[in-house]
Amino acid sequence: MTNDQGHLMIKTALHAGRIMIENGSEVARVSDTIRRIALNAGYPDSKVYVTITGIMMSVSGEENAQIEPVTTRSIDLEKITQVNDLSRHFAAHKITLAEFDQRLTDLDRHPRYFPVWLQLVSAGLVSGTLEVVFRGNYPDFLVSCIIGLIGWGVFYEVNRLAKVRFLSEFLAAAVIGILAILTVKYHLGTSADDIIIGSVMPLVPGVPLTNAVRDILAGDLVSGIARGMEALMSAIAIGSGIAMILQAV
C-alpha cells in the first residue's frame, strides 16, 4: 500500500468516525466501523482510540498517528445509518476509497435534517402523548401539545443563534413553565405539573443517557462518564429553568 492511500484511508476512517460521534453514535460502534474501513482498505493492524471529543488513529507503516477533533454533538440517527451503509458498500467493493470519502463529504456538507415544521409538530405530539401516558390527564392533551411545540421552537431558535445547548434547554424549559402556569391561571388547562411533565419530554436527553450507559458497559469508561455528565448537565438546565419559574410564582 502506498503512503498516499494510507493517508486517504485514515482521512476517510476519521471522517466517518467524526460524523458518527457528532450525530449520537456510541463509541463501540464508531471504533468497529473505523476498524472495518481500515481492514477493507488493506490495513488490518490499525490502532484506534475514540472518545466523544476526538478520535486518534494510526496504522502500521505510517510514522505518526492522526487526530480528528469532535467539536459538536447532536442526534441524527439517519446520518449514522448512512455512514454504516457507505462502509458496507466499500466492503462489498461497490465504491472506491476515494468515492467513500467524497460521499462522506457530501453527507457532512448537506445534512438531511427534518424540516423545522415537522420537528415542531413531532415535538407537540410527543408532549401531548407522553403527558397522557405518564399522568393520564386527557383534558390537558391539546394544551401540552401546543406548549411542547412552542418550547421546542424556543430551543431550536436559541440553539441556532447562540449554539449553546444548555442555554437553549434552560430558556425552553423556562418558557414551558411560564406557559403552563398561565394556561392553568386562565382556565385553559387543569394541572400545570402535568403540562410541564409532558412538554419538557422532547428536551430530555434520552439518547445521550442511553449511550452513556452502553459505553460504560462496553468498557469505554472515559466516553461513558463524559456522555453521562453531558446528559446530567442537560437535565440540570431543564430542571433549573422549570424551578426558577415555579419559585418566582
mmCIF file of C-alpha atoms in Angstrom, residues 2-146:
data_model
loop_
_atom_site.group_PDB
_atom_site.id
_atom_site.type_symbol
_atom_site.label_atom_id
_atom_site.label_comp_id
_atom_site.label_asym_id
_atom_site.label_seq_id
_atom_site.Cartn_x
_atom_site.Cartn_y
_atom_site.Cartn_z
ATOM 1 C CA THR A 2 1.281 3.477 -0.865
ATOM 2 C CA ASN A 3 1.600 6.288 1.643
ATOM 3 C CA ASP A 4 -0.981 8.314 -0.281
ATOM 4 C CA GLN A 5 -3.513 5.513 0.010
ATOM 5 C CA GLY A 6 -2.709 5.137 3.702
ATOM 6 C CA HIS A 7 -3.324 8.830 4.298
ATOM 7 C CA LEU A 8 -6.582 8.634 2.349
ATOM 8 C CA MET A 9 -7.720 5.623 4.334
ATOM 9 C CA ILE A 10 -7.009 7.337 7.671
ATOM 10 C CA LYS A 11 -8.686 10.527 6.473
ATOM 11 C CA THR A 12 -11.777 8.601 5.371
ATOM 12 C CA ALA A 13 -11.975 6.488 8.521
ATOM 13 C CA LEU A 14 -11.604 9.501 10.814
ATOM 14 C CA HIS A 15 -14.153 11.412 8.751
ATOM 15 C CA ALA A 16 -16.661 8.585 9.113
ATOM 16 C CA GLY A 17 -15.992 8.299 12.837
ATOM 17 C CA ARG A 18 -16.415 12.028 13.420
ATOM 18 C CA ILE A 19 -19.777 12.096 11.654
ATOM 19 C CA MET A 20 -20.986 9.178 13.736
ATOM 20 C CA ILE A 21 -19.867 10.690 17.052
ATOM 21 C CA GLU A 22 -21.326 14.086 16.155
ATOM 22 C CA ASN A 23 -24.713 12.536 15.493
ATOM 23 C CA GLY A 24 -25.083 10.401 18.604
ATOM 24 C CA SER A 25 -23.428 7.047 17.920
ATOM 25 C CA GLU A 26 -21.988 5.039 20.794
ATOM 26 C CA VAL A 27 -18.202 4.690 20.944
ATOM 27 C CA ALA A 28 -18.102 0.917 20.382
ATOM 28 C CA ARG A 29 -19.935 1.246 17.067
ATOM 29 C CA VAL A 30 -17.603 4.022 15.922
ATOM 30 C CA SER A 31 -14.495 2.004 16.790
ATOM 31 C CA ASP A 32 -15.856 -1.044 14.969
ATOM 32 C CA THR A 33 -16.722 0.973 11.850
ATOM 33 C CA ILE A 34 -13.274 2.598 11.697
ATOM 34 C CA ARG A 35 -11.502 -0.747 12.090
ATOM 35 C CA ARG A 36 -13.640 -2.313 9.373
ATOM 36 C CA ILE A 37 -12.835 0.529 6.996
ATOM 37 C CA ALA A 38 -9.122 0.053 7.657
ATOM 38 C CA LEU A 39 -9.376 -3.732 7.269
ATOM 39 C CA ASN A 40 -11.266 -3.481 3.977
ATOM 40 C CA ALA A 41 -8.715 -0.953 2.705
ATOM 41 C CA GLY A 42 -5.872 -3.390 3.381
ATOM 42 C CA TYR A 43 -4.710 -2.200 6.810
ATOM 43 C CA PRO A 44 -5.561 -4.953 9.326
ATOM 44 C CA ASP A 45 -3.246 -3.605 12.062
ATOM 45 C CA SER A 46 -4.928 -0.261 12.714
ATOM 46 C CA LYS A 47 -4.970 1.262 16.194
ATOM 47 C CA VAL A 48 -7.981 3.403 17.121
ATOM 48 C CA TYR A 49 -8.792 5.409 20.240
ATOM 49 C CA VAL A 50 -12.241 7.019 20.287
ATOM 50 C CA THR A 51 -13.759 9.498 22.735
ATOM 51 C CA ILE A 52 -16.728 11.822 22.297
ATOM 52 C CA THR A 53 -14.382 14.799 21.893
ATOM 53 C CA GLY A 54 -11.834 13.325 19.489
ATOM 54 C CA ILE A 55 -10.582 10.283 17.584
ATOM 55 C CA MET A 56 -6.954 9.112 17.279
ATOM 56 C CA MET A 57 -5.834 6.571 14.683
ATOM 57 C CA SER A 58 -2.596 5.040 13.456
ATOM 58 C CA VAL A 59 -1.687 2.162 11.126
ATOM 59 C CA SER A 60 1.401 0.068 10.519
ATOM 60 C CA GLY A 61 3.821 1.701 8.107
ATOM 61 C CA GLU A 62 2.752 5.254 8.964
ATOM 62 C CA GLU A 63 5.070 7.356 11.096
ATOM 63 C CA ASN A 64 2.541 9.427 13.034
ATOM 64 C CA ALA A 65 -0.950 8.994 14.415
ATOM 65 C CA GLN A 66 -3.646 11.362 13.213
ATOM 66 C CA ILE A 67 -6.310 13.046 15.316
ATOM 67 C CA GLU A 68 -9.807 14.178 14.364
ATOM 68 C CA PRO A 69 -11.430 16.581 16.866
ATOM 69 C CA VAL A 70 -15.162 16.402 17.576
ATOM 70 C CA THR A 71 -16.495 19.846 18.482
ATOM 71 C CA THR A 72 -20.266 19.484 18.096
ATOM 72 C CA ARG A 73 -22.731 16.789 19.115
ATOM 73 C CA SER A 74 -26.377 16.326 18.254
ATOM 74 C CA ILE A 75 -28.771 13.477 17.487
ATOM 75 C CA ASP A 76 -29.311 12.344 13.894
ATOM 76 C CA LEU A 77 -29.522 8.555 13.714
ATOM 77 C CA GLU A 78 -30.202 8.667 9.972
ATOM 78 C CA LYS A 79 -26.701 10.010 9.280
ATOM 79 C CA ILE A 80 -25.199 7.219 11.395
ATOM 80 C CA THR A 81 -27.110 4.688 9.308
ATOM 81 C CA GLN A 82 -25.899 6.310 6.091
ATOM 82 C CA VAL A 83 -22.262 6.118 7.213
ATOM 83 C CA ASN A 84 -22.708 2.435 8.037
ATOM 84 C CA ASP A 85 -24.317 1.848 4.632
ATOM 85 C CA LEU A 86 -21.366 3.520 2.902
ATOM 86 C CA SER A 87 -18.987 1.338 4.926
ATOM 87 C CA ARG A 88 -20.845 -1.789 3.777
ATOM 88 C CA HIS A 89 -20.738 -0.627 0.150
ATOM 89 C CA PHE A 90 -16.986 -0.097 0.476
ATOM 90 C CA ALA A 91 -16.578 -3.568 1.984
ATOM 91 C CA ALA A 92 -18.539 -5.017 -0.939
ATOM 92 C CA HIS A 93 -16.287 -3.102 -3.413
ATOM 93 C CA LYS A 94 -19.258 -1.154 -4.756
ATOM 94 C CA ILE A 95 -17.402 2.124 -4.182
ATOM 95 C CA THR A 96 -13.721 3.035 -4.037
ATOM 96 C CA LEU A 97 -11.995 4.641 -1.064
ATOM 97 C CA ALA A 98 -11.943 7.998 -2.844
ATOM 98 C CA GLU A 99 -15.673 7.735 -3.613
ATOM 99 C CA PHE A 100 -16.309 6.769 0.008
ATOM 100 C CA ASP A 101 -14.533 9.905 1.234
ATOM 101 C CA GLN A 102 -16.362 12.099 -1.280
ATOM 102 C CA ARG A 103 -19.761 10.769 -0.228
ATOM 103 C CA LEU A 104 -18.898 11.404 3.412
ATOM 104 C CA THR A 105 -18.006 14.979 2.481
ATOM 105 C CA ASP A 106 -21.338 15.372 0.672
ATOM 106 C CA LEU A 107 -23.183 13.908 3.660
ATOM 107 C CA ASP A 108 -21.368 16.274 6.017
ATOM 108 C CA ARG A 109 -21.956 19.294 3.774
ATOM 109 C CA HIS A 110 -25.650 18.646 3.082
ATOM 110 C CA PRO A 111 -27.200 17.358 6.315
ATOM 111 C CA ARG A 112 -30.630 15.796 5.881
ATOM 112 C CA TYR A 113 -32.297 17.213 8.950
ATOM 113 C CA PHE A 114 -36.054 17.073 9.125
ATOM 114 C CA PRO A 115 -37.719 20.409 8.261
ATOM 115 C CA VAL A 116 -38.447 22.725 11.181
ATOM 116 C CA TRP A 117 -42.218 22.449 10.822
ATOM 117 C CA LEU A 118 -42.037 18.668 11.100
ATOM 118 C CA GLN A 119 -39.809 18.907 14.186
ATOM 119 C CA LEU A 120 -42.332 21.277 15.788
ATOM 120 C CA VAL A 121 -45.317 19.054 15.011
ATOM 121 C CA SER A 122 -43.472 15.973 16.263
ATOM 122 C CA ALA A 123 -42.450 17.733 19.483
ATOM 123 C CA GLY A 124 -46.057 18.751 20.061
ATOM 124 C CA LEU A 125 -47.428 15.253 19.512
ATOM 125 C CA VAL A 126 -44.754 13.702 21.729
ATOM 126 C CA SER A 127 -45.512 16.191 24.504
ATOM 127 C CA GLY A 128 -49.262 15.578 24.488
ATOM 128 C CA THR A 129 -48.960 11.821 24.126
ATOM 129 C CA LEU A 130 -46.453 11.397 26.956
ATOM 130 C CA GLU A 131 -48.465 13.709 29.200
ATOM 131 C CA VAL A 132 -51.382 11.318 28.831
ATOM 132 C CA VAL A 133 -49.167 8.230 29.230
ATOM 133 C CA PHE A 134 -47.423 9.481 32.368
ATOM 134 C CA ARG A 135 -50.238 11.415 34.020
ATOM 135 C CA GLY A 136 -53.451 10.153 32.413
ATOM 136 C CA ASN A 137 -54.701 13.734 32.083
ATOM 137 C CA TYR A 138 -56.726 13.750 28.858
ATOM 138 C CA PRO A 139 -58.147 17.306 29.209
ATOM 139 C CA ASP A 140 -54.606 18.769 29.060
ATOM 140 C CA PHE A 141 -53.563 16.797 25.967
ATOM 141 C CA LEU A 142 -54.040 19.640 23.478
ATOM 142 C CA VAL A 143 -52.518 22.254 25.785
ATOM 143 C CA SER A 144 -49.451 20.054 26.305
ATOM 144 C CA CYS A 145 -49.113 19.625 22.536
ATOM 145 C CA ILE A 146 -49.147 23.376 21.944
#
